Coordinates of C-alpha atoms and ligand atoms in Angstrom, one line a residue:
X1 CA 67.9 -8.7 22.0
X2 CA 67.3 -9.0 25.6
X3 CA 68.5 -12.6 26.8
X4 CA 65.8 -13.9 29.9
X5 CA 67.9 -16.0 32.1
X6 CA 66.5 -18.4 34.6
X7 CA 68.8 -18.1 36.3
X8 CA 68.5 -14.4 37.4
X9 CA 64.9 -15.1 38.2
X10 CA 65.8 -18.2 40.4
X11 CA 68.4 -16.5 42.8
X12 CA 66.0 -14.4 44.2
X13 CA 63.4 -17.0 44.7
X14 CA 66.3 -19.3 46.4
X15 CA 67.1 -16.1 48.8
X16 CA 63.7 -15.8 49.7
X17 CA 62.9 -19.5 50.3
X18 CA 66.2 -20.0 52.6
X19 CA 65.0 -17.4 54.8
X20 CA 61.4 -18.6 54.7
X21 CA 62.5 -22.3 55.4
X22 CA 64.7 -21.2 58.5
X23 CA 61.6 -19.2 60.2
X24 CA 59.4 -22.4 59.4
X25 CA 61.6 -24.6 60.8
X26 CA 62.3 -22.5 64.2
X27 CA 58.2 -22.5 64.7
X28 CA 57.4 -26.0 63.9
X29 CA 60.5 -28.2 64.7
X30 CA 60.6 -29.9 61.2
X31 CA 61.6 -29.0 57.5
X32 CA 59.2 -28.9 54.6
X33 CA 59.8 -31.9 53.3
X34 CA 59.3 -33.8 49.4
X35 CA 59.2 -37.1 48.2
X36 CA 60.6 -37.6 44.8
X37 CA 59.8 -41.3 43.2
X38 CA 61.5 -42.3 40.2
X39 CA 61.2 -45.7 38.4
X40 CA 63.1 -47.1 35.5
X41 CA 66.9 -45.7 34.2
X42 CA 65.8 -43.0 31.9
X43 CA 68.6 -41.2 32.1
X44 CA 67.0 -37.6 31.7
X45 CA 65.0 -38.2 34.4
X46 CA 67.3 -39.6 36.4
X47 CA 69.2 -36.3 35.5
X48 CA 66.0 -34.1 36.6
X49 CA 65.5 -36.2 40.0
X50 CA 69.0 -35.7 41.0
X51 CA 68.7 -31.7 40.4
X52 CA 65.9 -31.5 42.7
X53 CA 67.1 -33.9 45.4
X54 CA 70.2 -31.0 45.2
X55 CA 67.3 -27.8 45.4
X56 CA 66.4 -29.7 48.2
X57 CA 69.6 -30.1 50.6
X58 CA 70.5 -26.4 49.3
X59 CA 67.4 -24.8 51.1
X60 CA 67.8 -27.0 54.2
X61 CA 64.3 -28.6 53.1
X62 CA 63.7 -33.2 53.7
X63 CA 64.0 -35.0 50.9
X64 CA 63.0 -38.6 50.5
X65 CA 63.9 -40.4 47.2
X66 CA 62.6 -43.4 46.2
X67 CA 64.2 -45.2 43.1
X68 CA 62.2 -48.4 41.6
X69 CA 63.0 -50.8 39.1
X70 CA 61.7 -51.0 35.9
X71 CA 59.7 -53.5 36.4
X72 CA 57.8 -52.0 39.8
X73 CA 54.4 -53.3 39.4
X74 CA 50.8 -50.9 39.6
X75 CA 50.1 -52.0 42.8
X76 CA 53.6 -51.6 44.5
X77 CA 53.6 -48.1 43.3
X78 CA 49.9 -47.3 44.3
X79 CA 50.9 -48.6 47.6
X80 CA 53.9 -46.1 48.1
X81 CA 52.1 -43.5 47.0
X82 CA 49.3 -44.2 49.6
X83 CA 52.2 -44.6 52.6
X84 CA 53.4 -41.2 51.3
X85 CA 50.5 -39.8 51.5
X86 CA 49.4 -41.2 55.5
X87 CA 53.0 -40.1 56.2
X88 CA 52.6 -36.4 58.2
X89 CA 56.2 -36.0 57.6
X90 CA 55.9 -35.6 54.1
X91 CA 54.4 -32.4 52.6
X92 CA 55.3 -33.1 48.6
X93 CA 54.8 -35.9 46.6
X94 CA 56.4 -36.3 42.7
X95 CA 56.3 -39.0 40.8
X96 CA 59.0 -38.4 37.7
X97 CA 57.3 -38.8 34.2
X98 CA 56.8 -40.5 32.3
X99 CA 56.6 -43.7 33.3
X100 CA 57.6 -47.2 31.9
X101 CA 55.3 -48.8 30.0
X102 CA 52.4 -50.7 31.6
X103 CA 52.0 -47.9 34.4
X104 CA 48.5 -46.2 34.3
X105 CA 50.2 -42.5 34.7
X106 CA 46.4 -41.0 35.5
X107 CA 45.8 -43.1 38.1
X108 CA 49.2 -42.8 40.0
X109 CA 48.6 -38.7 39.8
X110 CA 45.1 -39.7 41.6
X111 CA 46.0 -41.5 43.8
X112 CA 48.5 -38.6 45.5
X113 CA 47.3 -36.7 47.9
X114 CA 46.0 -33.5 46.2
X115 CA 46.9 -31.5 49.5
X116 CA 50.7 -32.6 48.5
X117 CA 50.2 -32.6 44.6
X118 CA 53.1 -30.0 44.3
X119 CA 53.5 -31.1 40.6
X120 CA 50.1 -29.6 40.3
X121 CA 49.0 -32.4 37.9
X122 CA 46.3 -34.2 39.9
X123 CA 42.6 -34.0 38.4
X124 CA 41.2 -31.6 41.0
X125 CA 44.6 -29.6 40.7
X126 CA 44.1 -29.1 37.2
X127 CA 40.4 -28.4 37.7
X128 CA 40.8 -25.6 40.2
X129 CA 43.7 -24.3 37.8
X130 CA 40.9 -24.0 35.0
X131 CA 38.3 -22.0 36.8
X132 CA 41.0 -20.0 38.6
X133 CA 41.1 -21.1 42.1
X134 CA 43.6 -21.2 44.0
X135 CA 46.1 -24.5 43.8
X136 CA 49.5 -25.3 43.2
X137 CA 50.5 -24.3 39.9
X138 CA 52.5 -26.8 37.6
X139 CA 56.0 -25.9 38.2
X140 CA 57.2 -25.7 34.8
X141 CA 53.8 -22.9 33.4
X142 CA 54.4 -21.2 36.6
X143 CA 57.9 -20.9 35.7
X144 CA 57.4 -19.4 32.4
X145 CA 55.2 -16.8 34.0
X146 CA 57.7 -15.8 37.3
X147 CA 60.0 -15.1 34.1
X148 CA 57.8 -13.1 32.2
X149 CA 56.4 -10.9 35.7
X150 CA 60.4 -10.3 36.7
X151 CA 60.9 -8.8 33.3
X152 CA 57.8 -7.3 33.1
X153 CA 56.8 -8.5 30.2
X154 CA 53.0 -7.9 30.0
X155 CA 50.7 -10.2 28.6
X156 CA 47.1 -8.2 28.8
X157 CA 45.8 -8.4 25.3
X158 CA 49.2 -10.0 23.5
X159 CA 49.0 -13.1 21.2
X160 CA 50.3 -15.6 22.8
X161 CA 50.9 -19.0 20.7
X162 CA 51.9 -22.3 22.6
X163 CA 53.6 -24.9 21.0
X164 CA 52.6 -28.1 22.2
X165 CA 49.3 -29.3 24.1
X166 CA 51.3 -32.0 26.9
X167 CA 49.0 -32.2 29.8
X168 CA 52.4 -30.7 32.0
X169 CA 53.1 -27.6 30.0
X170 CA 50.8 -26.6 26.7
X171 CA 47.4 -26.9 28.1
X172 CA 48.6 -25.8 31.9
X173 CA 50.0 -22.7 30.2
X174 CA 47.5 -21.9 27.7
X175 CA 44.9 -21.6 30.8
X176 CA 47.1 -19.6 32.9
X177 CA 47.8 -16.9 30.5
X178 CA 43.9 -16.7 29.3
X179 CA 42.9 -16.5 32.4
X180 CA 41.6 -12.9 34.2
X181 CA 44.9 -10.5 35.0
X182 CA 46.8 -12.3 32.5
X183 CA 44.6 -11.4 29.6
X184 CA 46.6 -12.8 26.9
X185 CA 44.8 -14.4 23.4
X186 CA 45.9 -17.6 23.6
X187 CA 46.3 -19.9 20.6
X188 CA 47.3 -23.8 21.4
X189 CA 49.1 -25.6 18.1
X190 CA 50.1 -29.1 18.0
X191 CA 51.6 -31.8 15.7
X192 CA 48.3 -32.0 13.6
X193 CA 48.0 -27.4 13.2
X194 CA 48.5 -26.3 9.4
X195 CA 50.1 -23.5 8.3
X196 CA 52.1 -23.3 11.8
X197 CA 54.3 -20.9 10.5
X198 CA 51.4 -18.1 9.4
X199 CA 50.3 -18.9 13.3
X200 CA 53.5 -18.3 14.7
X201 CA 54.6 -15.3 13.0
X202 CA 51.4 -13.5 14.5
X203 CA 53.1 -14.4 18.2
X204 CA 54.2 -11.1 20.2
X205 CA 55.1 -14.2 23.0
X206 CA 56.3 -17.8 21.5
X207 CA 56.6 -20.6 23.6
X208 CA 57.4 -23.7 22.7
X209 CA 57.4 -27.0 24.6
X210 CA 57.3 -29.7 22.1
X211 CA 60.7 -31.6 22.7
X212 CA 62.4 -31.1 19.1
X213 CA 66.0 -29.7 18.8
X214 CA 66.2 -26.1 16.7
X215 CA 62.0 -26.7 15.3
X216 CA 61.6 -23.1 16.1
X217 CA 63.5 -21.4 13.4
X218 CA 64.0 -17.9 12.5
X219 CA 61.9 -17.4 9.5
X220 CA 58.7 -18.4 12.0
X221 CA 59.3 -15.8 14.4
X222 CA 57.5 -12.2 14.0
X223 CA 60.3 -10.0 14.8
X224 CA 60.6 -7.6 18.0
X225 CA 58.6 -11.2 19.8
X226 CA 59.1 -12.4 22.8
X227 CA 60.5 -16.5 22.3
X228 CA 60.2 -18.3 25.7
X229 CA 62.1 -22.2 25.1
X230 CA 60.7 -24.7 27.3
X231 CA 62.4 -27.7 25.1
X232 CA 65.8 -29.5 27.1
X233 CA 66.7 -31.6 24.1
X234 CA 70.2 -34.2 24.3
X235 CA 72.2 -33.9 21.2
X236 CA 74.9 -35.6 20.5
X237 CA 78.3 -34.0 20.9
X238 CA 81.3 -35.7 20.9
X239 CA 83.5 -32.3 21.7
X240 CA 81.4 -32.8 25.4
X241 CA 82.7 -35.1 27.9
X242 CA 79.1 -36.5 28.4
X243 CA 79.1 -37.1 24.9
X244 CA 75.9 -34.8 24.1
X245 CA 74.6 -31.1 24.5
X246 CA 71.1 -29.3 25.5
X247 CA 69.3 -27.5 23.5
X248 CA 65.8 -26.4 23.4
X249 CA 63.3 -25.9 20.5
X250 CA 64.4 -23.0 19.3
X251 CA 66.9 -22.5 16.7
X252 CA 68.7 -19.7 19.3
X253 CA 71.5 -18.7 17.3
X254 CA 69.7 -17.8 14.3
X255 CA 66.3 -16.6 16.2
X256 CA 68.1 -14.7 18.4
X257 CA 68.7 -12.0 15.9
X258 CA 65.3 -11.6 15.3
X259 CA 63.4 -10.9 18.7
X260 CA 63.2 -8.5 21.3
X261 CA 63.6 -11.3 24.1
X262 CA 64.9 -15.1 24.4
X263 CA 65.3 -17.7 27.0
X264 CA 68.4 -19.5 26.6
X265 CA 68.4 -23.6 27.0
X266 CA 70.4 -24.2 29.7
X267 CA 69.6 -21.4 32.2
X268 CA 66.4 -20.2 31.1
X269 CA 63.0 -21.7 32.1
X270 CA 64.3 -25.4 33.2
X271 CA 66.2 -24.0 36.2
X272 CA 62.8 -22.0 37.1
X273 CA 60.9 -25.5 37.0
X274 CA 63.0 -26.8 39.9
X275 CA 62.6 -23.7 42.0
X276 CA 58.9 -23.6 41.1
X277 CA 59.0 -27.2 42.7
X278 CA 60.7 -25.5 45.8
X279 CA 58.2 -22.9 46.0
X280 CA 55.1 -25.3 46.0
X281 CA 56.8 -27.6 48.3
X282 CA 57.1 -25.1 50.5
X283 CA 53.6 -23.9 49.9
X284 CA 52.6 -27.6 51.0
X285 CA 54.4 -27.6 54.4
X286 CA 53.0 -24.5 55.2
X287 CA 49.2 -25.7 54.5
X288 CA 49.5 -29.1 55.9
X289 CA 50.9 -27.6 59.1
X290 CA 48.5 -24.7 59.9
X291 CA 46.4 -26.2 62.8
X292 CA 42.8 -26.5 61.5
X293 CA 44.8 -29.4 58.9
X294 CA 46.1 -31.6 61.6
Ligands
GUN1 N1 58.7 -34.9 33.6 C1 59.0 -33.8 32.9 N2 58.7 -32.7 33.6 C2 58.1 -33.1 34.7 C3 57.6 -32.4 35.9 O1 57.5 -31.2 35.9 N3 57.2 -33.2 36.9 C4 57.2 -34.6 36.8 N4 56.7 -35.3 37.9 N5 57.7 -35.3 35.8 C5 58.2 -34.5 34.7

């Protein structure tokens, strides 16, 4: 079993990007800069926000966070989004998902500039994504795939099966990996698919993004497979200062036996999400600020 770690992937993405950020800053004066807007406590997200405020300061890129309560009404977020968006000094725009209750999710991705949609998740993103043009690629699908390209694992003519159909992984993914010089058969299951485990066990690549802890178990893997674990669940643990663990879908201890290759959760495909993040930041900067934008 050959164990894909993130983290591997990420350090030489990091190495690149430092240098890249240093040239870009010596020939325009400023720093690629991203705008991360978080409202309400969930702690997970507040979790997630705080680990890309940190990818941030460690490639010398801006960062702007904005943190709203709870209660931040439509309009005051619309309205932040649209100052973002007139602001030249700003290249990225996120707004952390999901969001409290009462907030029209669609129409906040909308509303963001799609020339600084580095989440990739605006409508015209997505579109693009779908008939293959080019656009900034979801960060956490593009993660998967910088993972599978470093270990060359090919995907022309595989089965791939997704677990999940979220608007920010399963359906992002699916189209990647059907698309032309990915080649893969793609199959999309979901809480409502019967007989998962028939589907799954024809997998040669599994990945599952469907948020429960240890679903993926090893009788539903086709041994010699490859298992890619997008899942970061909280357990409880009271043996962990923080009083809880991560783990991902996948059942790893058990699965593990059975494979040829597994991500681990931590350190597999949620540190690529954050770099991904870095990448289409930078992407961002560097499109804004070429001279037939301005
Ligand atoms: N919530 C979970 N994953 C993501 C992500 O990739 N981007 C944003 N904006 N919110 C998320």
């Amino acid at each position: 079993m050959q164990l894909l770690t993130g983290k591997e992937v990420t350090e030489a993405v990091y190495v690149d990007l430092k240098k890249k950020t240093i040239d870009f800053i010596e020939e325009h004066g400023f720093a690629p800069t991203l705008a991360v807007i978080l409202v309400g406590n969930d702690p997970a997200s507040q979790s997630y926000v705080k680990g890309k405020k940190k990818a941030c300061i460690s490639l010398g890129f801006g960062h702007r966070d904005y943190s709203l309560p709870e209660d931040t009404s439509q309009e005051e977020l619309l309205s932040l989004v649209k100052t973002l968006n007139a602001d030249s000094s700003v290249h990225g725009i996120l707004v952390q998902l999901p969001l409290p209750k009462g907030l029209d999710e669609n129409l906040v991705i909308a509303t963001i500039d799609s020339r600084k949609d580095v989440d990739g998740f605006h409508p015209e993103t997505v579109g693009k994504l779908l008939i293959g043009l080019p656009c900034f690629v979801s960060c956490t699908p593009k993660g998967v795939l910088e993972i599978l390209d470093y270990y060359k694992i090919e995907t022309q003519g595989k089965h791939v099966v997704v677990l999940g159909r979220s608007n920010i992984v399963g359906k992002p993914m699916a189209a990647l990996l059907m698309q032309k010089g990915r080649d893969a058969t793609v199959t999309v299951c979901h809480s409502k698919t019967k007989n998962l485990k028939e589907i799954t066990k024809l997998a040669d690549i599994l990945i599952s993004a469907i948020g429960k802890p240890f679903f993926v178990t090893a009788d539903m893997v086709k041994p010699d497979s490859v298992i890619i674990d997008v899942g970061i669940n909280r357990i409880e643990d009271a043996t962990q200062k923080r009083g809880y663990r991560l783990v991902g879908d996948v059942d790893f201890e058990h699965v593990k036996e059975n494979c040829l290759a597994i991500t681990p959760v931590p350190g597999g495909v949620g540190v690529m999400t954050i770099a991904m993040l870095m990448k289409n930041t930078f992407q961002a900067a560097m499109q804004l600020s070429q001279k037939d934008n301005q």
